mmCIF file of C-alpha atoms in Angstrom:
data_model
loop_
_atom_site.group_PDB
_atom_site.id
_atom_site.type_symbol
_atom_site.label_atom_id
_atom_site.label_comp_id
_atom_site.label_asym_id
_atom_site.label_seq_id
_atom_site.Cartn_x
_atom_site.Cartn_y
_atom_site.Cartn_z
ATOM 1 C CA UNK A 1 73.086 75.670 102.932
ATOM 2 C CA UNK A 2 71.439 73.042 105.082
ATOM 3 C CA UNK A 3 67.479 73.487 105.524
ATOM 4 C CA UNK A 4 66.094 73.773 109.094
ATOM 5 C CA UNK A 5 65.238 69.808 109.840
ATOM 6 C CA UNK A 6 63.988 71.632 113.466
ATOM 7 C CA UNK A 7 62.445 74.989 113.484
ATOM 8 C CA UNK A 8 60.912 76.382 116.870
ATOM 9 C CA UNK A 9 59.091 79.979 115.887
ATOM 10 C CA UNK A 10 58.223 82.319 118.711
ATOM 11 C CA UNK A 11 56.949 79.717 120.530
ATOM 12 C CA UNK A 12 55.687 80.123 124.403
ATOM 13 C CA UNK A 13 53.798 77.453 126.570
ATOM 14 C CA UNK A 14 51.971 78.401 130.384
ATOM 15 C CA UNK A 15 50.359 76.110 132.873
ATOM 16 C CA UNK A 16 48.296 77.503 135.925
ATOM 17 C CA UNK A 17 49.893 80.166 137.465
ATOM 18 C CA UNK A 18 53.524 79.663 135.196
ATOM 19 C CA UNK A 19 54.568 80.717 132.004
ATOM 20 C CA UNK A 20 57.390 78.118 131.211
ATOM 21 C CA UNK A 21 58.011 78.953 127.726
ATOM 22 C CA UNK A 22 58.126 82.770 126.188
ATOM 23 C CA UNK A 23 58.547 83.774 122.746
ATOM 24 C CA UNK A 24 61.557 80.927 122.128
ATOM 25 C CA UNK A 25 62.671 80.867 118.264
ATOM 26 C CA UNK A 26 65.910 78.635 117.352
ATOM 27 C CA UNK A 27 66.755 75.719 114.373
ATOM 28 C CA UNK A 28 68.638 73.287 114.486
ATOM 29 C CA UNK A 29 69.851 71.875 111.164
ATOM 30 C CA UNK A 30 70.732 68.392 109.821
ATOM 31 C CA UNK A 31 73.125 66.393 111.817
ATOM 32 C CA UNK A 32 72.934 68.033 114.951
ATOM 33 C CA UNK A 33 74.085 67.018 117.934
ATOM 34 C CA UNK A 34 72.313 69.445 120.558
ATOM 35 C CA UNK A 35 72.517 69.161 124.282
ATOM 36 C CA UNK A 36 69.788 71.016 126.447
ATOM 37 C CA UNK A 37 70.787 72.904 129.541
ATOM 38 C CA UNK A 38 68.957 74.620 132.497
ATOM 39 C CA UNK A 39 67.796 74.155 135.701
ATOM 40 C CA UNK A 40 64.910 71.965 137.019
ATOM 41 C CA UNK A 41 61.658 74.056 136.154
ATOM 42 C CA UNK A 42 62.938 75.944 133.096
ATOM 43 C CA UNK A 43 61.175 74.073 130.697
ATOM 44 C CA UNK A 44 63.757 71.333 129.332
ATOM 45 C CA UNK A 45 61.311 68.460 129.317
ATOM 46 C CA UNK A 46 58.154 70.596 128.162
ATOM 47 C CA UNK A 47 60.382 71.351 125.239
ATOM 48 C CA UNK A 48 60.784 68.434 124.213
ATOM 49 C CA UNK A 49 57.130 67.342 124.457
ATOM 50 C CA UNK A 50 56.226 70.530 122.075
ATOM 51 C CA UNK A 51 59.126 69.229 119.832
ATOM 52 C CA UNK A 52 57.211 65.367 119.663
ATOM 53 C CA UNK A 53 53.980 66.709 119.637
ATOM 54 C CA UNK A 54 53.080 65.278 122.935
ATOM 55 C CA UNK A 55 51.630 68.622 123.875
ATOM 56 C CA UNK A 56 50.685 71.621 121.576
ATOM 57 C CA UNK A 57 52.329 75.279 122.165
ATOM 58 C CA UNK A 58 49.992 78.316 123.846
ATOM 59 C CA UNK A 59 51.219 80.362 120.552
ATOM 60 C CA UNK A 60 54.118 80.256 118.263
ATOM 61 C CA UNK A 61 54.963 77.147 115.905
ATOM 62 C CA UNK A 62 56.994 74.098 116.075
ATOM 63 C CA UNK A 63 58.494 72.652 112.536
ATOM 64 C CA UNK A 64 59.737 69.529 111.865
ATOM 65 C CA UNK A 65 61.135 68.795 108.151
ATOM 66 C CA UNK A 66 62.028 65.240 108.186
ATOM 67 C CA UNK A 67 60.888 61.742 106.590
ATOM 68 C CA UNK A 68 62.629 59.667 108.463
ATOM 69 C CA UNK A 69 60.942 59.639 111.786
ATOM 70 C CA UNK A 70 61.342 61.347 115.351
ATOM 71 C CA UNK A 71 61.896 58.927 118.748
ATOM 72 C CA UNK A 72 61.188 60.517 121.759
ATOM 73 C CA UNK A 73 62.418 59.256 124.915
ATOM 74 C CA UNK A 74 60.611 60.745 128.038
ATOM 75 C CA UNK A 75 62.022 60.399 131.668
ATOM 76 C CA UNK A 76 59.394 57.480 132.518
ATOM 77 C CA UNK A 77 57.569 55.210 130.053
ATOM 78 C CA UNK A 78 53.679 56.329 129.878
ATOM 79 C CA UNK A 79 52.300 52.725 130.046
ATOM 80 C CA UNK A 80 50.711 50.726 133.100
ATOM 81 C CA UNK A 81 52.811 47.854 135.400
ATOM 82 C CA UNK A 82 50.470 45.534 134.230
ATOM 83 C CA UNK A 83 51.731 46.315 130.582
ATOM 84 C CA UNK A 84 54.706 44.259 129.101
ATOM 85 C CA UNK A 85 58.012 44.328 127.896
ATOM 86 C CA UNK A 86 56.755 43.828 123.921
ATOM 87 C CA UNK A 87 54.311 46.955 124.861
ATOM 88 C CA UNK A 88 57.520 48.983 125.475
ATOM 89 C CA UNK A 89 59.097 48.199 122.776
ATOM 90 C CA UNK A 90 55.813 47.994 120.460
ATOM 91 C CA UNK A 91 55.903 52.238 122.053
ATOM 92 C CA UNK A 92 59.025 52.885 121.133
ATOM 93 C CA UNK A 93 59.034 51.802 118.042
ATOM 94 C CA UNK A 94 55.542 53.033 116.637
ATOM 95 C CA UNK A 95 56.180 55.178 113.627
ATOM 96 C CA UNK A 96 57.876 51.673 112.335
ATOM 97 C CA UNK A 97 55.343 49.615 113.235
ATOM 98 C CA UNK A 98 53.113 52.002 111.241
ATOM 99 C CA UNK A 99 55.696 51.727 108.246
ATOM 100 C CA UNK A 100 55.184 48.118 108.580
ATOM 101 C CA UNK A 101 51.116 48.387 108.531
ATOM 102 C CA UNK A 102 51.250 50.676 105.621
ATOM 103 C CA UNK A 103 53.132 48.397 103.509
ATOM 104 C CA UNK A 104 51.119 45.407 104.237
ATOM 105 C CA UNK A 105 47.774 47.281 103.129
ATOM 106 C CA UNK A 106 49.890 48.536 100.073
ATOM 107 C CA UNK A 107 50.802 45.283 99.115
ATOM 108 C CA UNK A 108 47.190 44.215 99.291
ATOM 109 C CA UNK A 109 46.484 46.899 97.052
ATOM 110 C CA UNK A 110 49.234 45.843 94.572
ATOM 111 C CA UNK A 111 47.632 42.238 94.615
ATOM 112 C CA UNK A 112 44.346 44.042 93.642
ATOM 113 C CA UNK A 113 45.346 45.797 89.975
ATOM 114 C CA UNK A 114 48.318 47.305 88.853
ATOM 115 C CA UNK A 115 47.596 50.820 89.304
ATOM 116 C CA UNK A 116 50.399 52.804 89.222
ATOM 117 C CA UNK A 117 49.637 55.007 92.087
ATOM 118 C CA UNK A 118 49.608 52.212 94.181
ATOM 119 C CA UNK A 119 52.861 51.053 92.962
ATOM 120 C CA UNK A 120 54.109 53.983 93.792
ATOM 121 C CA UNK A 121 52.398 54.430 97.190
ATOM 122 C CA UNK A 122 54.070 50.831 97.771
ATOM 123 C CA UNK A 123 57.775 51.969 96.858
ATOM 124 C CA UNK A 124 57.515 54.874 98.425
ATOM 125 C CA UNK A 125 56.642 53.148 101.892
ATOM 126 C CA UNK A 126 59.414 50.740 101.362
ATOM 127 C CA UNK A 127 62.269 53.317 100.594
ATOM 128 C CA UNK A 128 61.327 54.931 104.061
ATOM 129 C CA UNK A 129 61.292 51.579 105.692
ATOM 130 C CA UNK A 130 64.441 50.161 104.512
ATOM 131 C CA UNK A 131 66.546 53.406 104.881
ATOM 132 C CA UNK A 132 65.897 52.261 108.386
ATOM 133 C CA UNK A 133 66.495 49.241 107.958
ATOM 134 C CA UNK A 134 62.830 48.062 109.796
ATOM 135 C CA UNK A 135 63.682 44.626 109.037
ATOM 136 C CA UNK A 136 66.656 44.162 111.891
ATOM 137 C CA UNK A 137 64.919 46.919 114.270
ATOM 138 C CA UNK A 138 63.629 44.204 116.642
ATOM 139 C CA UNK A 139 67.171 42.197 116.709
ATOM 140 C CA UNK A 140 68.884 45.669 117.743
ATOM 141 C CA UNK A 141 66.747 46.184 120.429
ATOM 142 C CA UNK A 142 67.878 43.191 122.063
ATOM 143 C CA UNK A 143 71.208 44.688 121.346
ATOM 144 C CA UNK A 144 70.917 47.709 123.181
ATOM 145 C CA UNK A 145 69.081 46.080 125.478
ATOM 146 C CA UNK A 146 72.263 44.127 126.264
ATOM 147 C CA UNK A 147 74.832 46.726 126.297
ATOM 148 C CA UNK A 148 71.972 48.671 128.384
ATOM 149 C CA UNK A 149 72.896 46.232 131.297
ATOM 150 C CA UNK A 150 69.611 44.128 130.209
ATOM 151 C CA UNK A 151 70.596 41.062 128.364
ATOM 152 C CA UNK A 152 67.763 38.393 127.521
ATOM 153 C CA UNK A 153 64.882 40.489 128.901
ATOM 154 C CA UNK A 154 61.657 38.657 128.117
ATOM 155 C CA UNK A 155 59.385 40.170 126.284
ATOM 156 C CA UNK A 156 56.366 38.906 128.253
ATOM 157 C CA UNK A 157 57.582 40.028 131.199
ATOM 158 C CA UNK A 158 55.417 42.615 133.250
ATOM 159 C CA UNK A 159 56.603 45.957 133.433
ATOM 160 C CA UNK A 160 55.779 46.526 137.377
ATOM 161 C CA UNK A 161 58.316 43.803 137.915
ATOM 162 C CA UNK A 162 61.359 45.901 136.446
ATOM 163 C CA UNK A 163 62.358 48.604 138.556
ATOM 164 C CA UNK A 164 62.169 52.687 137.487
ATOM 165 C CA UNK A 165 65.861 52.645 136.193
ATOM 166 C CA UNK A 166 65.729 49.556 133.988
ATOM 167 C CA UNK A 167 62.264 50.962 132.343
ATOM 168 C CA UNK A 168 64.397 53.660 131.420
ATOM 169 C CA UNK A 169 66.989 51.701 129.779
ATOM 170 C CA UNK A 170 64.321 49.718 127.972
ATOM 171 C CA UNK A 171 62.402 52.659 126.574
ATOM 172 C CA UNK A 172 65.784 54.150 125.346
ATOM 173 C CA UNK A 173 66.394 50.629 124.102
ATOM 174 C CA UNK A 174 63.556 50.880 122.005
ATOM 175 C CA UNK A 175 64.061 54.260 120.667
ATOM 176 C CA UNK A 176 67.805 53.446 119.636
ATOM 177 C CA UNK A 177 66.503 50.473 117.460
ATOM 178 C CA UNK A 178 63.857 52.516 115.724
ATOM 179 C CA UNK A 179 66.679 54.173 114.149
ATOM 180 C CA UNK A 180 64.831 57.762 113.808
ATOM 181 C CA UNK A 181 65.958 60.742 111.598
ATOM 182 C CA UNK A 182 65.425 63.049 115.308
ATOM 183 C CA UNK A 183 66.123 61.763 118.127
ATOM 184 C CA UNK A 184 64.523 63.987 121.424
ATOM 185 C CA UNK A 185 66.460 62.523 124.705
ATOM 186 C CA UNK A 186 65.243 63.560 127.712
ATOM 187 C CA UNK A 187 68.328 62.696 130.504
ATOM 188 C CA UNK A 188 69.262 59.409 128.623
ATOM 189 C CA UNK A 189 72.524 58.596 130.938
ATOM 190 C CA UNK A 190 70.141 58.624 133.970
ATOM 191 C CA UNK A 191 70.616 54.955 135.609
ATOM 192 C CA UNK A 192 73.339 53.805 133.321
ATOM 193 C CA UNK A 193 77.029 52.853 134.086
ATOM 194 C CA UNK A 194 80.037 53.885 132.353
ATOM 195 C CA UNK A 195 80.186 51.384 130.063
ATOM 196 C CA UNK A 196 76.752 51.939 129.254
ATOM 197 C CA UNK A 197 77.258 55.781 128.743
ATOM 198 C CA UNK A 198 80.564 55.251 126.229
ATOM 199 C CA UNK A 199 78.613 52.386 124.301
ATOM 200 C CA UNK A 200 75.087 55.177 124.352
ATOM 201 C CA UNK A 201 78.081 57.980 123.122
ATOM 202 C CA UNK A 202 79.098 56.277 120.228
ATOM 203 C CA UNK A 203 75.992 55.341 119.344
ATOM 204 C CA UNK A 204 74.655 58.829 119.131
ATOM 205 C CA UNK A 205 77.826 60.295 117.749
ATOM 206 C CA UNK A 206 77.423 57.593 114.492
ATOM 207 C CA UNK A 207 73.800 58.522 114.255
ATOM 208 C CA UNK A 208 73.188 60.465 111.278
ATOM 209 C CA UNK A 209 70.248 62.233 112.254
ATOM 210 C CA UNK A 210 69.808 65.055 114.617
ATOM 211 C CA UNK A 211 70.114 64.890 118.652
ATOM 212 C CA UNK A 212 68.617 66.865 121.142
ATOM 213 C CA UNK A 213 69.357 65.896 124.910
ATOM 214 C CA UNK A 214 68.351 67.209 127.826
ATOM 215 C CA UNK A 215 71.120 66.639 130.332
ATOM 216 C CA UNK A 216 72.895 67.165 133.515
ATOM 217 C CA UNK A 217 75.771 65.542 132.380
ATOM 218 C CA UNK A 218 78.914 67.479 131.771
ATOM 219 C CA UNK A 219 81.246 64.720 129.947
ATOM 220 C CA UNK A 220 78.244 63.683 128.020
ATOM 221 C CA UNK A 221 77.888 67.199 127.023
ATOM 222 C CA UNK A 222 81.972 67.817 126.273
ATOM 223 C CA UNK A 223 81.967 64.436 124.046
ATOM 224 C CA UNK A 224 78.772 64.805 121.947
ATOM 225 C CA UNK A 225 77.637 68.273 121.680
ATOM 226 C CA UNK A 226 78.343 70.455 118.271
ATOM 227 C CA UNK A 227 75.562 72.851 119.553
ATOM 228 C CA UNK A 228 74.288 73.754 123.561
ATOM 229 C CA UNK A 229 70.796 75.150 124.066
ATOM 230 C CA UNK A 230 70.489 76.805 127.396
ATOM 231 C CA UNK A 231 66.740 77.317 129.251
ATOM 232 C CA UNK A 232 66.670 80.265 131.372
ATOM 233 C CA UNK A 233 63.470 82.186 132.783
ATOM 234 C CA UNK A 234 61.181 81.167 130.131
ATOM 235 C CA UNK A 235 64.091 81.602 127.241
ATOM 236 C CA UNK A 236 66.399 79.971 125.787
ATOM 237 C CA UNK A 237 69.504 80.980 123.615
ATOM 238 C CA UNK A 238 71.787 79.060 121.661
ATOM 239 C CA UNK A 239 75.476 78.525 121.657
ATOM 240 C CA UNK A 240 77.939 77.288 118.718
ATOM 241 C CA UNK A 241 81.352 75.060 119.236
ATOM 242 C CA UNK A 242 79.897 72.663 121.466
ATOM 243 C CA UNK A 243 79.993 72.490 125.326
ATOM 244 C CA UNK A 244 83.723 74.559 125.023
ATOM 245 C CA UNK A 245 81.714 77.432 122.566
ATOM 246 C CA UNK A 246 79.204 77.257 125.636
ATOM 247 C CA UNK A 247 81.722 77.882 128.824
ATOM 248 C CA UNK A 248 83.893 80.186 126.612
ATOM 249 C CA UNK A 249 80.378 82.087 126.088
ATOM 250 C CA UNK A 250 79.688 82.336 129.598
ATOM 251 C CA UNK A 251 82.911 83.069 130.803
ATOM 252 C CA UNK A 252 82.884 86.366 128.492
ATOM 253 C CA UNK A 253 79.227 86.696 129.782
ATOM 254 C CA UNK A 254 79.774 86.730 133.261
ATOM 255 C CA UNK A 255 83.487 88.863 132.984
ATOM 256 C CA UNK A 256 80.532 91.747 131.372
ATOM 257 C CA UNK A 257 78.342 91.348 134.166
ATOM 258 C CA UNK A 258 81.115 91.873 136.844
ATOM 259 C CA UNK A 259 82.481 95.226 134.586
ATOM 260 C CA UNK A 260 78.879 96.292 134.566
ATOM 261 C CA UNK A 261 78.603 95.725 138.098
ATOM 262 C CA UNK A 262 81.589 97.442 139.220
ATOM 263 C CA UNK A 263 80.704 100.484 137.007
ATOM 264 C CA UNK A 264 77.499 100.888 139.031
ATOM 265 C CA UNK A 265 79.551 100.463 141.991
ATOM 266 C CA UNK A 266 81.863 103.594 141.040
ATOM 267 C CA UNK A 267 79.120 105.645 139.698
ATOM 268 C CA UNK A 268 77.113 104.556 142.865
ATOM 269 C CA UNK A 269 79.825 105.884 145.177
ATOM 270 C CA UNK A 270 80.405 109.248 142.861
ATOM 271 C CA UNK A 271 76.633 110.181 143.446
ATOM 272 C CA UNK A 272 77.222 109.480 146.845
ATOM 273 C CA UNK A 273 80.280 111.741 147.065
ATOM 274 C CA UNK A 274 78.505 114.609 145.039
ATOM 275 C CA UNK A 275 75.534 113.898 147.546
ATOM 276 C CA UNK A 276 77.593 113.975 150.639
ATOM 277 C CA UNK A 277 79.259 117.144 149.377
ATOM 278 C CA UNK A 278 75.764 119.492 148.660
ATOM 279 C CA UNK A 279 74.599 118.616 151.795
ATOM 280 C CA UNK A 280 77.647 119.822 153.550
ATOM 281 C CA UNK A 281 77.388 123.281 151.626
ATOM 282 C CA UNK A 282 73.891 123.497 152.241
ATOM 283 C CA UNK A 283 74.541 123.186 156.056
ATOM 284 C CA UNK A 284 76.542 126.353 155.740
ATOM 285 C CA UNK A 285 74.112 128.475 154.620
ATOM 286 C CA UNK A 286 72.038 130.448 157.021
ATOM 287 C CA UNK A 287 68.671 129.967 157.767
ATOM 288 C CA UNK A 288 65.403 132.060 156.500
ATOM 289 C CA UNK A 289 65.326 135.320 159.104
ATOM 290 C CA UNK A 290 61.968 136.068 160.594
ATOM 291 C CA UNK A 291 60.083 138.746 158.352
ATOM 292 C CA UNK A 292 59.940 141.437 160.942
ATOM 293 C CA UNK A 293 64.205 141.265 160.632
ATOM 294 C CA UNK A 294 63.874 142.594 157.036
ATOM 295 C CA UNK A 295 63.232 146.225 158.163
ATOM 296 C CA UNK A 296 59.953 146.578 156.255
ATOM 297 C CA UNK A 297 57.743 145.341 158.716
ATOM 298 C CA UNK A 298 55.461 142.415 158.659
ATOM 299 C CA UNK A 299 53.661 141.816 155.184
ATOM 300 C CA UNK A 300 50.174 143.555 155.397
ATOM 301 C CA UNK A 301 47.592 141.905 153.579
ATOM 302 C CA UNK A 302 46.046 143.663 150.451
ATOM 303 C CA UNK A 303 42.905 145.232 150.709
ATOM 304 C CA UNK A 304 40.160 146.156 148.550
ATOM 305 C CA UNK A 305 41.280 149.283 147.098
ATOM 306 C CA UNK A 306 44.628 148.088 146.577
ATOM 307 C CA UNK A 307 45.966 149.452 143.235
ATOM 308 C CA UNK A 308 42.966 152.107 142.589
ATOM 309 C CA UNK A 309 43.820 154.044 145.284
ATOM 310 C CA UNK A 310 47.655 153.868 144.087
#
């Protein structure tokens, strides 16, 4: 049995005015491929910041059991125009560029003594490094970047100069390279061609990690997806067997609602019917006759000796 590499406990998230997130629990295990449903507003992106650690949770708790990394692709990369194309990919591919940092003060370290610990600090570093293979990560992003519809973008060039689509394709660009164990993809096909999409497909269906995309896309959705996650009114439940597992769901989902809905109707209509009928058999019956028609005469009010006397 596979342990949880993404655990989301009872977690709920409000802004001002909103609760966007309430009391959502699911995993996702080891090689998942995930796709992320809902309407605009139900929380899809906010998600996935929880899930990165971008932003923290009002309550509940977000897990994350992996070593080798999580890259996070938002729908618009957080730096300034005046930043550059080396920034961007310097971004995307931080938790390797920290790898790198660590083993260069390691090695120092090394050079210092033999202590063990720092031997092992040092290997340690460079298993995690390699079984990403950091080396090439800066030669693939030129590769995506190519296949991305971007070939030979300089890496000096300003970032206000590209327009909002190819920033996109950069920062997923960067991402890709870094190779990550989790891979958080928020609308990823946005701006690309086909040829981009099938070449971005087979990447992510050869990654060996876990995916989770938020998308709009159907065919994305019907090619990659083992697993859908659907956002709805601040929850969101989880369906098996892919995109198919999904629509087969609903379909059975919404053929309840319409039983459920035409058994009100009928029992709706019967009340009505059993309504309709006591009010015609109350009309029949005759109205309250005047007191003085009861042959007693009018009620006389009770007085004092009332009782004693009797």
């Amino acid at each position: 049995m596979h342990t949880p590499q993404l655990t989301l406990s009872h977690v709920s998230k409000a802004y001002p005015g909103r609760t966007v997130l309430d009391d959502v629990s699911f995993t996702l295990k080891p090689g998942e491929k995930a796709g992320l449903i809902g309407d605009n507003g139900a929380g899809k992106s906010t998600l996935l910041r929880l899930i990165a650690g971008q932003e923290r949770p009002d309550s509940g708790e977000v897990t994350v059991a992996t070593a080798g990394g999580v890259g996070y692709l938002p729908q618009s990369v957080p730096l300034p125009p005046s930043a550059t194309v080396q920034d961007a990919v310097d971004l995307a591919l931080a938790d390797l560029r920290a790898l790198e940092a660590g083993l260069h003060r390691a090695g120092r370290a090394l050079e210092d003594g033999g202590d063990p610990a720092a031997l092992a600090a040092y290997e340690e570093l460079l298993a995690r490094y390699e079984a990403r293979e950091g080396y090439d990560a800066d030669h693939r992003v030129d590769i995506a970047l190519h296949h991305l519809g971007l070939p030979g973008l300089r890496r000096e060039r300003p970032l206000g100069t590209l327009s909002g689509g190819e920033r996109s394709r950069l920062a997923l660009a960067g991402v890709l390279a870094g190779r990550p164990e989790l891979l958080l993809l928020d609308e990823p096909t946005n701006d690309l061609d086909d040829r981009a999409v099938e070449w971005l497909e087979a990447q992510l269906r050869a990654h060996r990690g876990t995916v989770l995309a938020v998308t709009h896309d159907r065919v994305f959705l019907e090619r990659l997806t083992t697993t859908v996650l659907e956002a709805e009114e601040g929850k969101v439940t989880r369906y098996g067997d892919g995109y198919d597992g999904y629509r087969t769901a609903k379909a059975a989902e919404r053929r309840r609602r319409i039983q459920e809905y035409e058994e009100w109707r009928s029992e709706l209509a019967r009340n009505e019917r059993l309504a309709a009928g006591h009010a015609a058999r109350l009309g029949v019956i005759p109205r309250k006759a005047p007191l003085a028609n009861f042959g007693h005469g009018g009620f006389r009010a009770r007085g004092r000796a009332h009782g004693a006397m009797a």
